[in-house]
mmCIF file with all atom_site columns, C-alpha atoms in Angstrom:
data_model
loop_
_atom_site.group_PDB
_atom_site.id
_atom_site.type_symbol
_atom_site.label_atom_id
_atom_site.label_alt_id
_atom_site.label_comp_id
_atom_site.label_asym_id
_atom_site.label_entity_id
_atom_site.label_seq_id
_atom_site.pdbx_PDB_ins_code
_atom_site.Cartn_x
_atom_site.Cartn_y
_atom_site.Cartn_z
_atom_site.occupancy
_atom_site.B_iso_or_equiv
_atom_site.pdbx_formal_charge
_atom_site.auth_seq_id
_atom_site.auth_comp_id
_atom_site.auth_asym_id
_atom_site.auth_atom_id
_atom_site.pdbx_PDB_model_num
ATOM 1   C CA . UNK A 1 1   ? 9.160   -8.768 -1.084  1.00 47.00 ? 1   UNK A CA 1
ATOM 2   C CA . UNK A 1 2   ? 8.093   -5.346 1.246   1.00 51.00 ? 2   UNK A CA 1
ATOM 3   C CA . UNK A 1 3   ? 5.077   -5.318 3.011   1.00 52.00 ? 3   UNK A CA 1
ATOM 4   C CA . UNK A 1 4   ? 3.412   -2.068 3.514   1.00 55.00 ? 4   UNK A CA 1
ATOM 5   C CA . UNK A 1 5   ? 4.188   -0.696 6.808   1.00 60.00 ? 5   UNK A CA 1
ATOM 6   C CA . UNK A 1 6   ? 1.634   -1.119 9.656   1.00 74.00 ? 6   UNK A CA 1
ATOM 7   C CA . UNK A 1 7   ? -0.571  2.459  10.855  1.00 83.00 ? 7   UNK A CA 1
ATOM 8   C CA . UNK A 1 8   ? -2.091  3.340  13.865  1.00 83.00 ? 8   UNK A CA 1
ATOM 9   C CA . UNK A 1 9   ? -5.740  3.579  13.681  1.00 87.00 ? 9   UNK A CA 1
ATOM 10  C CA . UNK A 1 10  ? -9.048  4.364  16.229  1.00 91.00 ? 10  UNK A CA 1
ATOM 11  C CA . UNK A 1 11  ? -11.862 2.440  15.976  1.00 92.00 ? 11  UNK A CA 1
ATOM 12  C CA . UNK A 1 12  ? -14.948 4.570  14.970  1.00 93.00 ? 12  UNK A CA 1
ATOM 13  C CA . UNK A 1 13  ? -12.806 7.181  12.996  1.00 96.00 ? 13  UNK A CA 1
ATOM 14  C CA . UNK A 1 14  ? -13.796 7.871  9.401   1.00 96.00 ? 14  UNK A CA 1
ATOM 15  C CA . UNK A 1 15  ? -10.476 8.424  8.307   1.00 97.00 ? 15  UNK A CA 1
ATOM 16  C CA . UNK A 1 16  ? -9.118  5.101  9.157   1.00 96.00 ? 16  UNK A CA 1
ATOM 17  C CA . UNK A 1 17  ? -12.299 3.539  7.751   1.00 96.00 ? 17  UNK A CA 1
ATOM 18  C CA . UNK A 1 18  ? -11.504 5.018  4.508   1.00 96.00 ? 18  UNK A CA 1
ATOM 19  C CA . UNK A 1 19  ? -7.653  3.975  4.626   1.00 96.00 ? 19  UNK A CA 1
ATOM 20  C CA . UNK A 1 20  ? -8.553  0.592  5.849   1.00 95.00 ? 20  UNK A CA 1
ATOM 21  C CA . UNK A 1 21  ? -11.297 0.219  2.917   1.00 94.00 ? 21  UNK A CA 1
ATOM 22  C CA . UNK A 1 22  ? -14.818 0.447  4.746   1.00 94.00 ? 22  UNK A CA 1
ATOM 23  C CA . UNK A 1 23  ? -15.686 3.654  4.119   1.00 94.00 ? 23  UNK A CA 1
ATOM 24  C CA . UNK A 1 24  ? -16.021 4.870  0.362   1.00 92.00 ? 24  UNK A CA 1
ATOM 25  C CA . UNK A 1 25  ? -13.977 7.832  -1.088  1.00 95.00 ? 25  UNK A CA 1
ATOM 26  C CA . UNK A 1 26  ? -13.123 9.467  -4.295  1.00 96.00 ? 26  UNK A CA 1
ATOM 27  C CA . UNK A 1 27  ? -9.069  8.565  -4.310  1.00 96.00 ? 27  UNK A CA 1
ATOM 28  C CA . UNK A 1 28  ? -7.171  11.272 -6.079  1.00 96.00 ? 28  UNK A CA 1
ATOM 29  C CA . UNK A 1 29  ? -3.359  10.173 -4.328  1.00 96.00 ? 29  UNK A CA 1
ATOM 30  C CA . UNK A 1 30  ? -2.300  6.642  -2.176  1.00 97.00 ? 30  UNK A CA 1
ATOM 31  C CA . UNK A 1 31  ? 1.043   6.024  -1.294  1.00 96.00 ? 31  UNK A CA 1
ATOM 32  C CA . UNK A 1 32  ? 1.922   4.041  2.059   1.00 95.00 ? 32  UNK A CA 1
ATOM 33  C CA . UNK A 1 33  ? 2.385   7.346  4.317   1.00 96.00 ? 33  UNK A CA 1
ATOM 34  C CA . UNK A 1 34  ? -0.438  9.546  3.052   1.00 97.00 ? 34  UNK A CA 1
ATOM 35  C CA . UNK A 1 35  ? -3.482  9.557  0.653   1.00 98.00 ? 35  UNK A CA 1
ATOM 36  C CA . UNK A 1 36  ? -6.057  12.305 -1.164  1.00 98.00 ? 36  UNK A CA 1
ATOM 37  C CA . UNK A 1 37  ? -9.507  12.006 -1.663  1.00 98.00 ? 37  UNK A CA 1
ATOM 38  C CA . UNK A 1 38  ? -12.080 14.409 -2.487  1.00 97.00 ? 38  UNK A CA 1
ATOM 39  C CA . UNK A 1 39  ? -14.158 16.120 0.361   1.00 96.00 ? 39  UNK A CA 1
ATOM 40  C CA . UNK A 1 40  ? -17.762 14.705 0.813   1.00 94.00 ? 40  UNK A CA 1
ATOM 41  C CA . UNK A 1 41  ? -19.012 18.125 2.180   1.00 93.00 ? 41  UNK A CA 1
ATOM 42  C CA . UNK A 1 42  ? -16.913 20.467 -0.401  1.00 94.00 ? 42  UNK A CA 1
ATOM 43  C CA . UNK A 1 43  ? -16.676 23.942 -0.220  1.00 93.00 ? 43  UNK A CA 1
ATOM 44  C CA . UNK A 1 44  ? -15.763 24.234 -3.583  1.00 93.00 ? 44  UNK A CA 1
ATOM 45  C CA . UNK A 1 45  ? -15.345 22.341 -6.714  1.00 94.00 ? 45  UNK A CA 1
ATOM 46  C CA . UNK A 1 46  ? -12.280 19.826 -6.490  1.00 95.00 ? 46  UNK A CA 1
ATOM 47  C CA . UNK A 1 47  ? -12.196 20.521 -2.621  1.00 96.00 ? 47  UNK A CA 1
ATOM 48  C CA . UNK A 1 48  ? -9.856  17.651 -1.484  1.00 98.00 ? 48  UNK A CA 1
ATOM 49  C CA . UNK A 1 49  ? -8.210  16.027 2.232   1.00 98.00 ? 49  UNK A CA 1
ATOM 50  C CA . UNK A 1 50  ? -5.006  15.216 2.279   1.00 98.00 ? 50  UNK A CA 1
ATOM 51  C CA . UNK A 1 51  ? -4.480  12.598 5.285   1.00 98.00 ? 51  UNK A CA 1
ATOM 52  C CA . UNK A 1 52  ? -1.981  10.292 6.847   1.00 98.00 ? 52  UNK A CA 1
ATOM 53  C CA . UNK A 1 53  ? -2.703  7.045  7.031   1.00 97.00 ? 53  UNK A CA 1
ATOM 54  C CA . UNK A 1 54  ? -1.670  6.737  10.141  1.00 97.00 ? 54  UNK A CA 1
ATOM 55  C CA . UNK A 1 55  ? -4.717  8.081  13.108  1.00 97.00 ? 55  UNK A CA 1
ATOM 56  C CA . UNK A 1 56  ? -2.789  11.473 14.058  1.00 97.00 ? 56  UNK A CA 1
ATOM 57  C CA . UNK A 1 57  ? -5.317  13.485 15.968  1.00 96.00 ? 57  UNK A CA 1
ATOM 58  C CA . UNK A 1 58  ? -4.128  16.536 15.292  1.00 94.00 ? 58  UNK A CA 1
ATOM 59  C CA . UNK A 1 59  ? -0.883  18.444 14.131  1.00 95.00 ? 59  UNK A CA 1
ATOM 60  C CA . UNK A 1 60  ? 0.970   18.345 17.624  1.00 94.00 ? 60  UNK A CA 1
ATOM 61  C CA . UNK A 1 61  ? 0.683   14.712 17.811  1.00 94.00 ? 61  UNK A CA 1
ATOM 62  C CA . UNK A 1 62  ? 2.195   14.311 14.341  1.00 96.00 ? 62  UNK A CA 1
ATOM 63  C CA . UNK A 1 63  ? 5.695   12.998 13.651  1.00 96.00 ? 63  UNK A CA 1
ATOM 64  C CA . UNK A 1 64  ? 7.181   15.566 11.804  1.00 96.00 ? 64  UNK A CA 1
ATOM 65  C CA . UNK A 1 65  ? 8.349   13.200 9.041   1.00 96.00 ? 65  UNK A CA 1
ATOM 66  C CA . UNK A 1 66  ? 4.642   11.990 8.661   1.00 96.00 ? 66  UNK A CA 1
ATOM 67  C CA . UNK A 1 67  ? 3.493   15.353 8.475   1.00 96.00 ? 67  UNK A CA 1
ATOM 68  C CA . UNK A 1 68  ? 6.433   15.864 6.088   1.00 97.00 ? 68  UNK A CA 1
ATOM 69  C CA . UNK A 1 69  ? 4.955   13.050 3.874   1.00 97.00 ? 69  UNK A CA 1
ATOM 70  C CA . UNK A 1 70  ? 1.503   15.189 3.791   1.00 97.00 ? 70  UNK A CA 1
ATOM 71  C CA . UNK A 1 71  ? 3.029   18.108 2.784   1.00 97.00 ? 71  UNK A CA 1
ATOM 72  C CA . UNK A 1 72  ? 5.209   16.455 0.009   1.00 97.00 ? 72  UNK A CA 1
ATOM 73  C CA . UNK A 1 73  ? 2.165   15.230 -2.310  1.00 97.00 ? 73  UNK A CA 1
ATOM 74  C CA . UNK A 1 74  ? 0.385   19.180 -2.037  1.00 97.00 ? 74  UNK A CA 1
ATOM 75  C CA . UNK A 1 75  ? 2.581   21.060 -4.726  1.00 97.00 ? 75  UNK A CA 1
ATOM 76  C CA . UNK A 1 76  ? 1.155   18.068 -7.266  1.00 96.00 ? 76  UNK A CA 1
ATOM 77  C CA . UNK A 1 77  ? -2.382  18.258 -6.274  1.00 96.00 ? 77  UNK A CA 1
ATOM 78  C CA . UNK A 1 78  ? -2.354  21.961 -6.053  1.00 96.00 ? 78  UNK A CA 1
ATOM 79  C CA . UNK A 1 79  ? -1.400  21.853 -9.752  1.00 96.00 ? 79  UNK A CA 1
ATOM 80  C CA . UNK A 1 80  ? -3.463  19.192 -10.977 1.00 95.00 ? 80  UNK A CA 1
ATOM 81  C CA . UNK A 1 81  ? -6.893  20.494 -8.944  1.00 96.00 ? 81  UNK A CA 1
ATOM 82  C CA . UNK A 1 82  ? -6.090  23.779 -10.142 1.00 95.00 ? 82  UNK A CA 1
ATOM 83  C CA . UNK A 1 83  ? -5.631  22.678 -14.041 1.00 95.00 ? 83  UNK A CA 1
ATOM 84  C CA . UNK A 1 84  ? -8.853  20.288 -13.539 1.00 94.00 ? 84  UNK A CA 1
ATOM 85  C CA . UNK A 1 85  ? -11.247 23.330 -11.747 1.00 94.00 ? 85  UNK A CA 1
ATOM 86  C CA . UNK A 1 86  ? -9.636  25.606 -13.914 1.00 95.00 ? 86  UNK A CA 1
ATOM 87  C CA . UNK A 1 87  ? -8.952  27.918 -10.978 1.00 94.00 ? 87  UNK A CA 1
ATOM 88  C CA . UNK A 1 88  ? -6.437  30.391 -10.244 1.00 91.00 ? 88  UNK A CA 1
ATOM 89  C CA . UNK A 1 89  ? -6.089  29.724 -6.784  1.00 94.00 ? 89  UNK A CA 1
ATOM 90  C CA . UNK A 1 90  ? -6.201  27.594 -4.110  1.00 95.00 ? 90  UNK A CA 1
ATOM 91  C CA . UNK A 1 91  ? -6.188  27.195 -0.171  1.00 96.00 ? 91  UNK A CA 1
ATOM 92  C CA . UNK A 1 92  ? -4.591  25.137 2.194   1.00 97.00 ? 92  UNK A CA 1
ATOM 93  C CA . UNK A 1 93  ? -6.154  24.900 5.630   1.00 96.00 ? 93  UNK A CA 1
ATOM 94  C CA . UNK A 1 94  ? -5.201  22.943 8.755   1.00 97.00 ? 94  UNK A CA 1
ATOM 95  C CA . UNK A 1 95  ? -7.869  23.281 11.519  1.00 96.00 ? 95  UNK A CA 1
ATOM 96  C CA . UNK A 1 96  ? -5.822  21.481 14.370  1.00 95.00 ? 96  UNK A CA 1
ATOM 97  C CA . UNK A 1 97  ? -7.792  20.988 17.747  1.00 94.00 ? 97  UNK A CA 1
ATOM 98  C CA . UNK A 1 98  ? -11.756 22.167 18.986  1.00 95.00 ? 98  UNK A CA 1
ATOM 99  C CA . UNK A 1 99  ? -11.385 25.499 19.192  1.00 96.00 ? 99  UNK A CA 1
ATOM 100 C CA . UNK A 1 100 ? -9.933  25.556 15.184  1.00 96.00 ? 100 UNK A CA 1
ATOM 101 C CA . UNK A 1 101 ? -13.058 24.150 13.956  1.00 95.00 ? 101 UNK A CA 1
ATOM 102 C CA . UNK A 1 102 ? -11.732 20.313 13.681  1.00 95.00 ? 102 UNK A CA 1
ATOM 103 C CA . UNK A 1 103 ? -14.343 18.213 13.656  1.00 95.00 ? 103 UNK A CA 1
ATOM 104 C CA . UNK A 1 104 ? -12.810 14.801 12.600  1.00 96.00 ? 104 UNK A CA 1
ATOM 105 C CA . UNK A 1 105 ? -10.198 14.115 15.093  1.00 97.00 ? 105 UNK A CA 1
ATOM 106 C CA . UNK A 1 106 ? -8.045  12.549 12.299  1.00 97.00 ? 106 UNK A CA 1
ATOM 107 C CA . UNK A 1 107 ? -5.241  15.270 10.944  1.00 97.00 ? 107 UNK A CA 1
ATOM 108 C CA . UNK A 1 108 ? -6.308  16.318 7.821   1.00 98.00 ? 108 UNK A CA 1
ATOM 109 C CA . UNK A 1 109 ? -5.089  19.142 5.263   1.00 98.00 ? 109 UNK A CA 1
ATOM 110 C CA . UNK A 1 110 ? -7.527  20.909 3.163   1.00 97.00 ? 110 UNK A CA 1
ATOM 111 C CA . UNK A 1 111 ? -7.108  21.447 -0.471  1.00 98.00 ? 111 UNK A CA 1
ATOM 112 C CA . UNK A 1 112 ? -9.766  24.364 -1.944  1.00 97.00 ? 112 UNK A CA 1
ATOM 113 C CA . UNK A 1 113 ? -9.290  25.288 -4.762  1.00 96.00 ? 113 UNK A CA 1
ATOM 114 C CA . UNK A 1 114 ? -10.868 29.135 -5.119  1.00 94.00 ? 114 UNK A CA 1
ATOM 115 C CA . UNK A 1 115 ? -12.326 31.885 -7.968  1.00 90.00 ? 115 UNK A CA 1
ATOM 116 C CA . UNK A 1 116 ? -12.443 35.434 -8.154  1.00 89.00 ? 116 UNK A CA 1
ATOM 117 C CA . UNK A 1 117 ? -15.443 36.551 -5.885  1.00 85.00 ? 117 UNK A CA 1
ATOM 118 C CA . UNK A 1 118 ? -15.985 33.395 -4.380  1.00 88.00 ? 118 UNK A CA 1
ATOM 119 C CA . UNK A 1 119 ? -16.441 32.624 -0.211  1.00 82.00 ? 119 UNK A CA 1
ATOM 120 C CA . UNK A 1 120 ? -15.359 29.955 2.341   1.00 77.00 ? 120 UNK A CA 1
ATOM 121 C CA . UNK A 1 121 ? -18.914 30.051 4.178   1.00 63.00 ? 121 UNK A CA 1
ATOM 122 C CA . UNK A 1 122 ? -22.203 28.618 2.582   1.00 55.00 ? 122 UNK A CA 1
#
């Protein structure tokens, strides 16, 4: 019988509260490497994270084949947010360090799904 493999975390990050099960989320994706929830400040409708499980701070501190796990699980949520929002498109952002806009030091990808004439800013 496996056990599912151990993560590094940081105490006091939001992200590794949600993996570890003390923060709440919408789960769209878990597997043991990675896992999708919705966004609880959405830009759009169906606006989703895709994180490690694993406390990466940002993309240069991230194992490529963890990063590689992230990456795997976006063609299927791309589809599947697209069919559910009924969008036509969709964005994937990375902001990786302070002066990209990250603001949880916890590597994240962002999923936004977007319309005709829509924006990115409120």
């Amino acid at each position: 019988e496996g056990t599912a493999p151990s993560h590094p975390t940081k105490d006091g990050c939001i992200f590794c509260k949600i993996v570890k099960g003390e923060a709440p989320k919408f789960m769209l994706y878990e597997n043991d490497h990675v896992m999708a929830f919705l966004d609880i400040r959405p830009l759009h409708q169906g606006h989703c994270l895709v994180i490690p499980k694993g406390h990466y701070e940002n993309l240069d501190e991230t194992p490529a084949e963890i990063a590689g796990e992230c990456a795997k699980i976006i063609p299927r949520l791309t589809r599947t947010l697209k069919s559910v929002t009924g969008t036509k498109g969709l964005n994937l952002m990375v902001n990786s360090g302070v002066v990209a806009g990250q603001e949880v030091f916890h590597l994240h990808f962002h999923l936004i799904p977007r319309s005709e004439g829509d924006s990115l800013s409120d």
